Coordinates of N, CA and C in Angstrom, one line a residue:
X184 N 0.8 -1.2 0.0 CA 0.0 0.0 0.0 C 0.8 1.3 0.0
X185 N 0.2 2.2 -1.1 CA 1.3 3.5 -1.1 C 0.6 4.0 -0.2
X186 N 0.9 5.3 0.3 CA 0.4 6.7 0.8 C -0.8 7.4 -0.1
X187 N -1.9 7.6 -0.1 CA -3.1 8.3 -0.2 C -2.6 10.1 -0.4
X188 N -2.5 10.8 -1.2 CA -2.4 11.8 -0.9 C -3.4 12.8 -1.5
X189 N -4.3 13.9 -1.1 CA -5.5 14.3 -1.5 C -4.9 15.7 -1.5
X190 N -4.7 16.2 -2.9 CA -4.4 17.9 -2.7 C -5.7 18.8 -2.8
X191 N -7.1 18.5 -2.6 CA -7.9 19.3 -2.3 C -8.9 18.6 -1.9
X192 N -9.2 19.4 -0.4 CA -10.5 19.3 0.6 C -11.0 19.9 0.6
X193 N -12.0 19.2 0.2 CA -13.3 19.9 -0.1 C -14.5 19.0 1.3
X194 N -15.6 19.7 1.5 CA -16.5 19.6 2.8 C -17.8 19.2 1.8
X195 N -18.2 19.3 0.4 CA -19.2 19.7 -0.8 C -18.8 17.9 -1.5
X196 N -19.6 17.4 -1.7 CA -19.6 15.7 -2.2 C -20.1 15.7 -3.6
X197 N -19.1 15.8 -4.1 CA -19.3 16.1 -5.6 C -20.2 15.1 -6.4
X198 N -20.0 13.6 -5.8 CA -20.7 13.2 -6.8 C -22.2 13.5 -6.7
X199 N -22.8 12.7 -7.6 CA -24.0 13.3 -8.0 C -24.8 14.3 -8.4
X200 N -23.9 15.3 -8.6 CA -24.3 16.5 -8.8 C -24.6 16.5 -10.1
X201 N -25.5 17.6 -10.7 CA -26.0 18.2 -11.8 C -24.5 18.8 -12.8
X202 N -23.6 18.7 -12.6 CA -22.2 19.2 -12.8 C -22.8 20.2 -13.4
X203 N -23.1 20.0 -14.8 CA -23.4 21.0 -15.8 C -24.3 22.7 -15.1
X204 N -25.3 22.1 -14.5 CA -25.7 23.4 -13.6 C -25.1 23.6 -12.7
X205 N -24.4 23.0 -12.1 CA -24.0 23.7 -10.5 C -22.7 24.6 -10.9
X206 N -22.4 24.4 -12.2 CA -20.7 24.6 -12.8 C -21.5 26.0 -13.3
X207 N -22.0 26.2 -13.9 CA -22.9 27.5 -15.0 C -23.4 28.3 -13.6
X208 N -23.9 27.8 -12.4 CA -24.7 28.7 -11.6 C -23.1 29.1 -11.1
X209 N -22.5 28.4 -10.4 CA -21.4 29.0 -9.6 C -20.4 30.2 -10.4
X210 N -20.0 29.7 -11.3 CA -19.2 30.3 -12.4 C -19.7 31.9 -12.8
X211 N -21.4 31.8 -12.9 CA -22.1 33.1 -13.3 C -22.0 34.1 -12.4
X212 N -22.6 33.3 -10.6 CA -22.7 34.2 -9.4 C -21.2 34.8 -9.4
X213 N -20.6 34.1 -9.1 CA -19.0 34.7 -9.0 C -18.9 35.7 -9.7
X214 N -19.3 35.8 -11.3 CA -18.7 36.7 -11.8 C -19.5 38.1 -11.7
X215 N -21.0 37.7 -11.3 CA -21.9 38.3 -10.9 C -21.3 39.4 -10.1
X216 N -20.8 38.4 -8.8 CA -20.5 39.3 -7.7 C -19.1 39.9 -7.8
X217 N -18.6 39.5 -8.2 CA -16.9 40.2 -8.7 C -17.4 41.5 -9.7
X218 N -18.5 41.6 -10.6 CA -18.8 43.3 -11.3 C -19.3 44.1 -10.1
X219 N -20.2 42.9 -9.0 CA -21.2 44.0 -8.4 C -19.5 45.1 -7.6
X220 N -18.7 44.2 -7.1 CA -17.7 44.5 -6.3 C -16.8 45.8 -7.1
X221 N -17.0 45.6 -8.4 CA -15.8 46.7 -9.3 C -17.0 48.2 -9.5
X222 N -18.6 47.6 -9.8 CA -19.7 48.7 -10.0 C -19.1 49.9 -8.5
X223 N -19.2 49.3 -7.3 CA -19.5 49.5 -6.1 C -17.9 50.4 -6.1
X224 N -17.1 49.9 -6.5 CA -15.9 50.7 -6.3 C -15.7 51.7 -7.1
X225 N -16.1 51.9 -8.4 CA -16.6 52.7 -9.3 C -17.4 53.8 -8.8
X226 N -18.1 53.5 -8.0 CA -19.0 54.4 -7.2 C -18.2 55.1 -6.4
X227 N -17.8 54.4 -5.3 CA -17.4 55.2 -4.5 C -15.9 56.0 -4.8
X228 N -15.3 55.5 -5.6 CA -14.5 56.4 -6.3 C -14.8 58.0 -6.6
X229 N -15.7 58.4 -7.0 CA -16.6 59.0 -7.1 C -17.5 59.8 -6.1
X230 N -18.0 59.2 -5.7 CA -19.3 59.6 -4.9 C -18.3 59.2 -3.2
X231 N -17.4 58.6 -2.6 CA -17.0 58.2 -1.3 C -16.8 58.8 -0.3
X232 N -16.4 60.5 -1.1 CA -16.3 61.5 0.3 C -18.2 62.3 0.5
X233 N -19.1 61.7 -0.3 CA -20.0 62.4 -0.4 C -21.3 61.8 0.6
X234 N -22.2 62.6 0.9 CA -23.3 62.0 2.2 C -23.8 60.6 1.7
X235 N -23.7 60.2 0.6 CA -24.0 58.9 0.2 C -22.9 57.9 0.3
X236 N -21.4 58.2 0.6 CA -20.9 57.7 0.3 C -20.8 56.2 1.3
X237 N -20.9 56.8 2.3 CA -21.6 55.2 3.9 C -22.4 54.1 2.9
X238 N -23.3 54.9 2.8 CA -24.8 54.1 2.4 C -23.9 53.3 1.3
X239 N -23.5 53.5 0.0 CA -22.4 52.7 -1.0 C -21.3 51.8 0.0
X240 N -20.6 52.5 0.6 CA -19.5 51.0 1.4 C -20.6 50.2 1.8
X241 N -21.5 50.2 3.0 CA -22.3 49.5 2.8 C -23.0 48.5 2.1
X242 N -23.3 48.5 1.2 CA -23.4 47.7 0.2 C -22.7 46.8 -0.3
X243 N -21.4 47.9 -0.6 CA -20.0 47.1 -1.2 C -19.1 46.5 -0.3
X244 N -19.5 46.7 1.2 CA -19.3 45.5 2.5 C -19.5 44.1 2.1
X245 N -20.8 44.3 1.8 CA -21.6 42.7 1.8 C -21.3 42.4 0.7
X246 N -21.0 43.2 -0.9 CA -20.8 42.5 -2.0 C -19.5 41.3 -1.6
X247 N -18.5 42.5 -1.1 CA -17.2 41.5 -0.8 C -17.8 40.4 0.1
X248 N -18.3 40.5 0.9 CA -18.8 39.3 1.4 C -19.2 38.3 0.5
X249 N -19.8 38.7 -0.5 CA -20.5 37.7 -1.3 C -19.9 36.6 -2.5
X250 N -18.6 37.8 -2.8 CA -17.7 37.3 -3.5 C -16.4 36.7 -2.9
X251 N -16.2 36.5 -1.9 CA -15.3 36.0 -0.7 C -16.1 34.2 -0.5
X252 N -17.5 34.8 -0.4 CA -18.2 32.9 -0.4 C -17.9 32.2 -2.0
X253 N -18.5 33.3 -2.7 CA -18.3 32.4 -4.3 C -16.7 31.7 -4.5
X254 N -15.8 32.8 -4.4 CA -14.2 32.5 -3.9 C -14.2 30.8 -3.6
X255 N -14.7 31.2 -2.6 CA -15.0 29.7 -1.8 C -15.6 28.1 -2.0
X256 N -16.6 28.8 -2.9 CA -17.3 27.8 -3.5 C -17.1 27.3 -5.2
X257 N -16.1 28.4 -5.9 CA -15.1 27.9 -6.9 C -14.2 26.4 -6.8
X258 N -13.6 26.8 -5.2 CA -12.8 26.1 -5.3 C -13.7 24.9 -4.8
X259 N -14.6 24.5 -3.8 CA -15.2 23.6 -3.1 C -15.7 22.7 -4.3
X260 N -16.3 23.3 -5.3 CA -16.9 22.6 -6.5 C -15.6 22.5 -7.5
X261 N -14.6 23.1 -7.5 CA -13.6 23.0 -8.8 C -14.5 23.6 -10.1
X262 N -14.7 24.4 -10.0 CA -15.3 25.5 -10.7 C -14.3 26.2 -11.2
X263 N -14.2 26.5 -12.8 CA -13.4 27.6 -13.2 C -13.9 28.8 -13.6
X264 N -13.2 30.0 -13.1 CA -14.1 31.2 -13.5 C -14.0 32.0 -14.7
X265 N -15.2 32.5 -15.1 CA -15.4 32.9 -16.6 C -14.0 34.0 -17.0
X266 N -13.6 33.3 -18.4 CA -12.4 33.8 -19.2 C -12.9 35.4 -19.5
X267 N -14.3 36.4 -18.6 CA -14.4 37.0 -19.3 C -14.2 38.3 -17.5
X268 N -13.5 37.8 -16.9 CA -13.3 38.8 -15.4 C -12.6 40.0 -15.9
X269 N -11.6 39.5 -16.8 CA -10.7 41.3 -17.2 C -12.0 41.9 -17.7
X270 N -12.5 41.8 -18.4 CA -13.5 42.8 -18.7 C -14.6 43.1 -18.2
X271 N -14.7 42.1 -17.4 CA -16.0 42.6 -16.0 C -15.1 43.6 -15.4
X272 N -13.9 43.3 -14.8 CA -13.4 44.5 -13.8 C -13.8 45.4 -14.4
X273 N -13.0 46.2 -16.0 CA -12.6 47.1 -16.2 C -14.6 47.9 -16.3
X274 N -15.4 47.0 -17.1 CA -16.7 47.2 -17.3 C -17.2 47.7 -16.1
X275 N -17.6 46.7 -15.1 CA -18.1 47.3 -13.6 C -17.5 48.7 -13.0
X276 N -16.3 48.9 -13.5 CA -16.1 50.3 -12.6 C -16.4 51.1 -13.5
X277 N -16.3 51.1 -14.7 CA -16.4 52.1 -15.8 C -18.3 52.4 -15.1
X278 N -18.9 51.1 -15.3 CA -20.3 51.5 -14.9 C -20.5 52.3 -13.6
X279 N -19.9 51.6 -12.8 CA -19.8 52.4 -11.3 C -19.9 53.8 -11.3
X280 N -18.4 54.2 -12.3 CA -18.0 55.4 -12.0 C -18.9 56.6 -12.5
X281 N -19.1 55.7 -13.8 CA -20.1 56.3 -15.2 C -21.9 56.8 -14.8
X282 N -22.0 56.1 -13.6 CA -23.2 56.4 -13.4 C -23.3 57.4 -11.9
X283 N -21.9 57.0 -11.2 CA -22.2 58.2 -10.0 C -21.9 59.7 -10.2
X284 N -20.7 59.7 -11.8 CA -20.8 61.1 -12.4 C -21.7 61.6 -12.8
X285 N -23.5 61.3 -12.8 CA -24.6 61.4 -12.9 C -25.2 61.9 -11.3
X286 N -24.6 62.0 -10.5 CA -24.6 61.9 -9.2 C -24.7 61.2 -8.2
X287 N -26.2 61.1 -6.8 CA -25.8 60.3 -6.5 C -27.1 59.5 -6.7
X288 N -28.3 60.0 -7.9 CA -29.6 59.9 -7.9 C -29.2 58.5 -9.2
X289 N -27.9 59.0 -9.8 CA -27.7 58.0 -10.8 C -26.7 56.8 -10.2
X290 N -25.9 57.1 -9.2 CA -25.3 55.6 -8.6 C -26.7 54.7 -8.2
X291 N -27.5 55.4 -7.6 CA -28.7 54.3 -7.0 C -29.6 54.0 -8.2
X292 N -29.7 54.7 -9.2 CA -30.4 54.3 -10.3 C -29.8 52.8 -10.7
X293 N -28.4 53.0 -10.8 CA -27.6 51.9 -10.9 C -27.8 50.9 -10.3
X294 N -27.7 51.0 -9.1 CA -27.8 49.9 -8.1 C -29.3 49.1 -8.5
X295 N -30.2 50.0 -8.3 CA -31.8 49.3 -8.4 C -31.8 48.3 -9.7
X296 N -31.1 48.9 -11.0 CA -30.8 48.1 -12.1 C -30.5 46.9 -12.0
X297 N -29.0 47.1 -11.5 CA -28.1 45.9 -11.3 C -29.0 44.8 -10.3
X298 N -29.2 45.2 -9.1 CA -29.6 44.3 -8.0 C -30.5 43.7 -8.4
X299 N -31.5 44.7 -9.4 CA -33.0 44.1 -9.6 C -33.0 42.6 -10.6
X300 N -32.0 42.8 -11.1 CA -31.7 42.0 -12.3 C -30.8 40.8 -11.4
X301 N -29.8 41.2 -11.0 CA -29.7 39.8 -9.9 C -30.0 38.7 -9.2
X302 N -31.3 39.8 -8.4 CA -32.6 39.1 -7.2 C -32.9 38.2 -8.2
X303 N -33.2 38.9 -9.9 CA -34.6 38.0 -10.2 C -33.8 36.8 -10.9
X304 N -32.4 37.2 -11.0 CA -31.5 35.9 -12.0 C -31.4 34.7 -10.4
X305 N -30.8 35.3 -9.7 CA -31.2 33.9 -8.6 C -32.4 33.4 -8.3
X306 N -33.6 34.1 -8.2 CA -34.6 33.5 -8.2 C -35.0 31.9 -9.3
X307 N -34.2 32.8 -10.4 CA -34.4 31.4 -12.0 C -33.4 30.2 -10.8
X308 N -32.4 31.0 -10.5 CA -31.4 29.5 -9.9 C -32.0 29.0 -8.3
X309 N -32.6 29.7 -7.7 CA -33.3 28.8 -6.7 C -34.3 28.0 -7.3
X310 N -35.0 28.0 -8.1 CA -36.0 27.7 -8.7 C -35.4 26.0 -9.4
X311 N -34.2 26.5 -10.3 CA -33.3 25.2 -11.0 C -32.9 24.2 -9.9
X312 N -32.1 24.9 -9.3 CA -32.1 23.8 -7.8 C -33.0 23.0 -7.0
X313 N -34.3 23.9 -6.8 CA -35.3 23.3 -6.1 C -35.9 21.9 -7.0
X314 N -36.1 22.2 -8.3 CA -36.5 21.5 -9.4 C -35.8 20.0 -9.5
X315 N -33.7 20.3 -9.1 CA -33.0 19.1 -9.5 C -33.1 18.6 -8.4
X316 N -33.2 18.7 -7.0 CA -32.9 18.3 -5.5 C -32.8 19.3 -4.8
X317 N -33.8 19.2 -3.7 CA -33.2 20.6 -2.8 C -32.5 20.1 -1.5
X318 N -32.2 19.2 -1.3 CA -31.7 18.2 -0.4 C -30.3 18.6 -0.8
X319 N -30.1 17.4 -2.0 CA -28.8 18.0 -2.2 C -28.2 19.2 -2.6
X320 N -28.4 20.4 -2.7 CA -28.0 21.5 -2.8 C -29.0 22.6 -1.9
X321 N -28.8 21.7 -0.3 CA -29.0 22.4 0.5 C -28.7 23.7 0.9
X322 N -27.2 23.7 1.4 CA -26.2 24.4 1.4 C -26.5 25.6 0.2
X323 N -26.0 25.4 -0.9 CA -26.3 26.2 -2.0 C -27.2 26.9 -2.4
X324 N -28.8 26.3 -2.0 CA -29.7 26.9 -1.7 C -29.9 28.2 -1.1
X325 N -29.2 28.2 0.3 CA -29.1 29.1 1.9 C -28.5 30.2 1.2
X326 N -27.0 29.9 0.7 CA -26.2 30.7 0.3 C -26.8 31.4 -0.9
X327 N -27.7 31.4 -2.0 CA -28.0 32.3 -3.1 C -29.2 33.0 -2.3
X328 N -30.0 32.1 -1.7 CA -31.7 32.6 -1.1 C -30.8 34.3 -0.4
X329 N -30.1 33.5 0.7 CA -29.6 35.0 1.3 C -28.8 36.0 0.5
X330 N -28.2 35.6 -0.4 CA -27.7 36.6 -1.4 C -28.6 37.7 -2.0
X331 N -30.0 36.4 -2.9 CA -30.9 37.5 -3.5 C -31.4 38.3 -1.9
X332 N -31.7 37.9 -0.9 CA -32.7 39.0 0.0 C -31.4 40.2 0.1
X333 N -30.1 40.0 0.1 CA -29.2 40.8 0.1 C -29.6 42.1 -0.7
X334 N -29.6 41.4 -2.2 CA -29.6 42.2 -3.4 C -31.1 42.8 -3.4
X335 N -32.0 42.5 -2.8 CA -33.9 43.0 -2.9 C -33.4 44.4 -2.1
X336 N -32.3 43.9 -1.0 CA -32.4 45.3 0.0 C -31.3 46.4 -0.4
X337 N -30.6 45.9 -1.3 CA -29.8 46.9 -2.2 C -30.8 47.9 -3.0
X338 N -31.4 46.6 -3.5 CA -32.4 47.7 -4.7 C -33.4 48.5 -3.6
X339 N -33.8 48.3 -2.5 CA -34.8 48.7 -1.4 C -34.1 50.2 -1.4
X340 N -32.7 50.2 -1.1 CA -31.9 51.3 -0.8 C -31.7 52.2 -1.5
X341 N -31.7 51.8 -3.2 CA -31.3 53.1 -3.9 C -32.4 53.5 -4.3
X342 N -33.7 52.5 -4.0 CA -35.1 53.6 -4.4 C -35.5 54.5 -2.8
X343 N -35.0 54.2 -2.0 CA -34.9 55.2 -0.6 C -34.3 56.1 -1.1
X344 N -33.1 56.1 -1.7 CA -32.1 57.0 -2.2 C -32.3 57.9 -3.3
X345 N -33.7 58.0 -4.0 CA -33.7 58.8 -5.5 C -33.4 58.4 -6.5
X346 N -33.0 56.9 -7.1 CA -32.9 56.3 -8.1 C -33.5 56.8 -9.3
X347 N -35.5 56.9 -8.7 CA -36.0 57.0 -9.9 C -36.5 58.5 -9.6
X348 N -35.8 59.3 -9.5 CA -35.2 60.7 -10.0 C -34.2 61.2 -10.5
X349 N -33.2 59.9 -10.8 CA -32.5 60.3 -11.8 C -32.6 60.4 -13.7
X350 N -31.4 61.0 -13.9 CA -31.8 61.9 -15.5 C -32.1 60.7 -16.2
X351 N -33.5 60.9 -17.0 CA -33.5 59.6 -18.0 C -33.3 57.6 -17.0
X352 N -34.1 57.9 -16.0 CA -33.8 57.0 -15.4 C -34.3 55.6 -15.8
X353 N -35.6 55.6 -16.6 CA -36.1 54.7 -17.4 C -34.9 54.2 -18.1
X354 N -34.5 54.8 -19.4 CA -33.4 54.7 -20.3 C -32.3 53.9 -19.7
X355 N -31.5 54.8 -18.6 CA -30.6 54.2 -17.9 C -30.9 52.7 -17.8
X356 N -32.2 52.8 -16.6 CA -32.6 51.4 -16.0 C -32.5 50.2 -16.5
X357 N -33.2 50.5 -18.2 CA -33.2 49.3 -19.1 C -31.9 48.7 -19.8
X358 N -31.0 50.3 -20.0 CA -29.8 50.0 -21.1 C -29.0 49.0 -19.7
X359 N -28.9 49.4 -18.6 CA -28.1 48.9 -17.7 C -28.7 47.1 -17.5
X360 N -30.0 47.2 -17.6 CA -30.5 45.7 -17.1 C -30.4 44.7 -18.7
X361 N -30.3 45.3 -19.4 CA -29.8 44.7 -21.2 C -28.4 44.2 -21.2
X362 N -27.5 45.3 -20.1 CA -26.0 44.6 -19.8 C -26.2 43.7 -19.0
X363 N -26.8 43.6 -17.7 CA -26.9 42.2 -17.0 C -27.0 41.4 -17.9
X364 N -28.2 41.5 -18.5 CA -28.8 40.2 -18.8 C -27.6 39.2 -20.2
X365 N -27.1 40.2 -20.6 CA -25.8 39.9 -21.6 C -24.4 39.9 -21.0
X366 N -24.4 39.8 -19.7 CA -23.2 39.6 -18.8 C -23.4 38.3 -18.2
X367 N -24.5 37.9 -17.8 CA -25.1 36.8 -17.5 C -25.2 35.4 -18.5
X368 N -25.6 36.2 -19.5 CA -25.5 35.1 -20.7 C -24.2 34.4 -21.0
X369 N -23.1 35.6 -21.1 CA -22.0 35.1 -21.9 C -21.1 34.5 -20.6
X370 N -21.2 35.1 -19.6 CA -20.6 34.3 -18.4 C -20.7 33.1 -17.5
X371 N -22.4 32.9 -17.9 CA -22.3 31.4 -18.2 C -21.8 30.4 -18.7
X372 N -21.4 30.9 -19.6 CA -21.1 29.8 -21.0 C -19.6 29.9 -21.8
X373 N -18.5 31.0 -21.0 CA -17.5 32.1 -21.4 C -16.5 31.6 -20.3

């Protein structure tokens, strides 16, 4: 008998799994939350010495939070993350920044965009999960459910904040929620 040697522990029991979705959900959220983290810093680049500026760390507290679990759950699953992060970074802060030089009516305009578009993209993946086993993607479950109520009270915050008083905020809202939904797409599959 040789020596057994295991270079990654993992706590997450791979087999059985849906590979194909659990690989496309993790891979997405991550990159999900790695724009919300560059939007957020974008902002406060901008906006950080300003009376909004709390209310934005805030937020972009918990994003790092959220991208610190996905982090985590890359490696737990052996998940690789989408070939397309250089251009989320550089994208998310350009948006960040791009929208709090609109002030601070257009950082939160942003935020309600982004978040709204989030909540409702996890909702499709609580829903996929529930559908393949919710037993087994218990854990997984916990972790997106509390992400989306995260992201409902993001978007809660920038409509407390004047979102939809900012310039053209229809316009904004949609052009910005046309990028999720095309950041989502290709970072699934990218």
């Amino acid at each position: 008998g040789g020596v057994s040697l295991r270079l990654c522990s993992t706590r997450v029991t791979l087999e059985g799994i849906n590979r194909p979705v659990i690989d496309r959900i993790i891979r997405v959220d991550h990159a999900g939350e790695y724009g919300a983290n560059r939007i957020y810093a974008g902002q406060m680049a901008v906006l950080g010495r300003s009376s909004v500026g709390p209310v934005i760390q805030q937020m972009w507290n918990q994003e790092k939070d959220h991208l610190k679990k996905f982090n985590e759950l890359m490696v737990a699953y052996r998940v690789r993350p989408t070939a397309l992060l250089p251009f989320w970074n550089v994208a998310g802060f350009v948006l960040g920044a791009g929208s709090a030089l609109l002030g601070k009516k257009g950082a939160m305009a942003c935020t309600v965009a982004v978040e709204e578009s989030i909540a409702d993209h996890y909702n499709s993946q609580i829903r996929t999960l529930m559908e393949e086993d919710p037993e087994k993607y218990k854990e997984l479950l916990q972790t997106i459910k509390q992400f989306r109520d995260d992201e409902r009270e993001h978007h809660d915050v920038g409509l407390e904040h004047d979102a939809e008083a900012a310039p053209a905020y229809v316009v904004l809202k949609t052009a910005i929620q046309l990028g999720c939904k095309a950041a989502i797409f290709l970072s699934e599959r990218i």
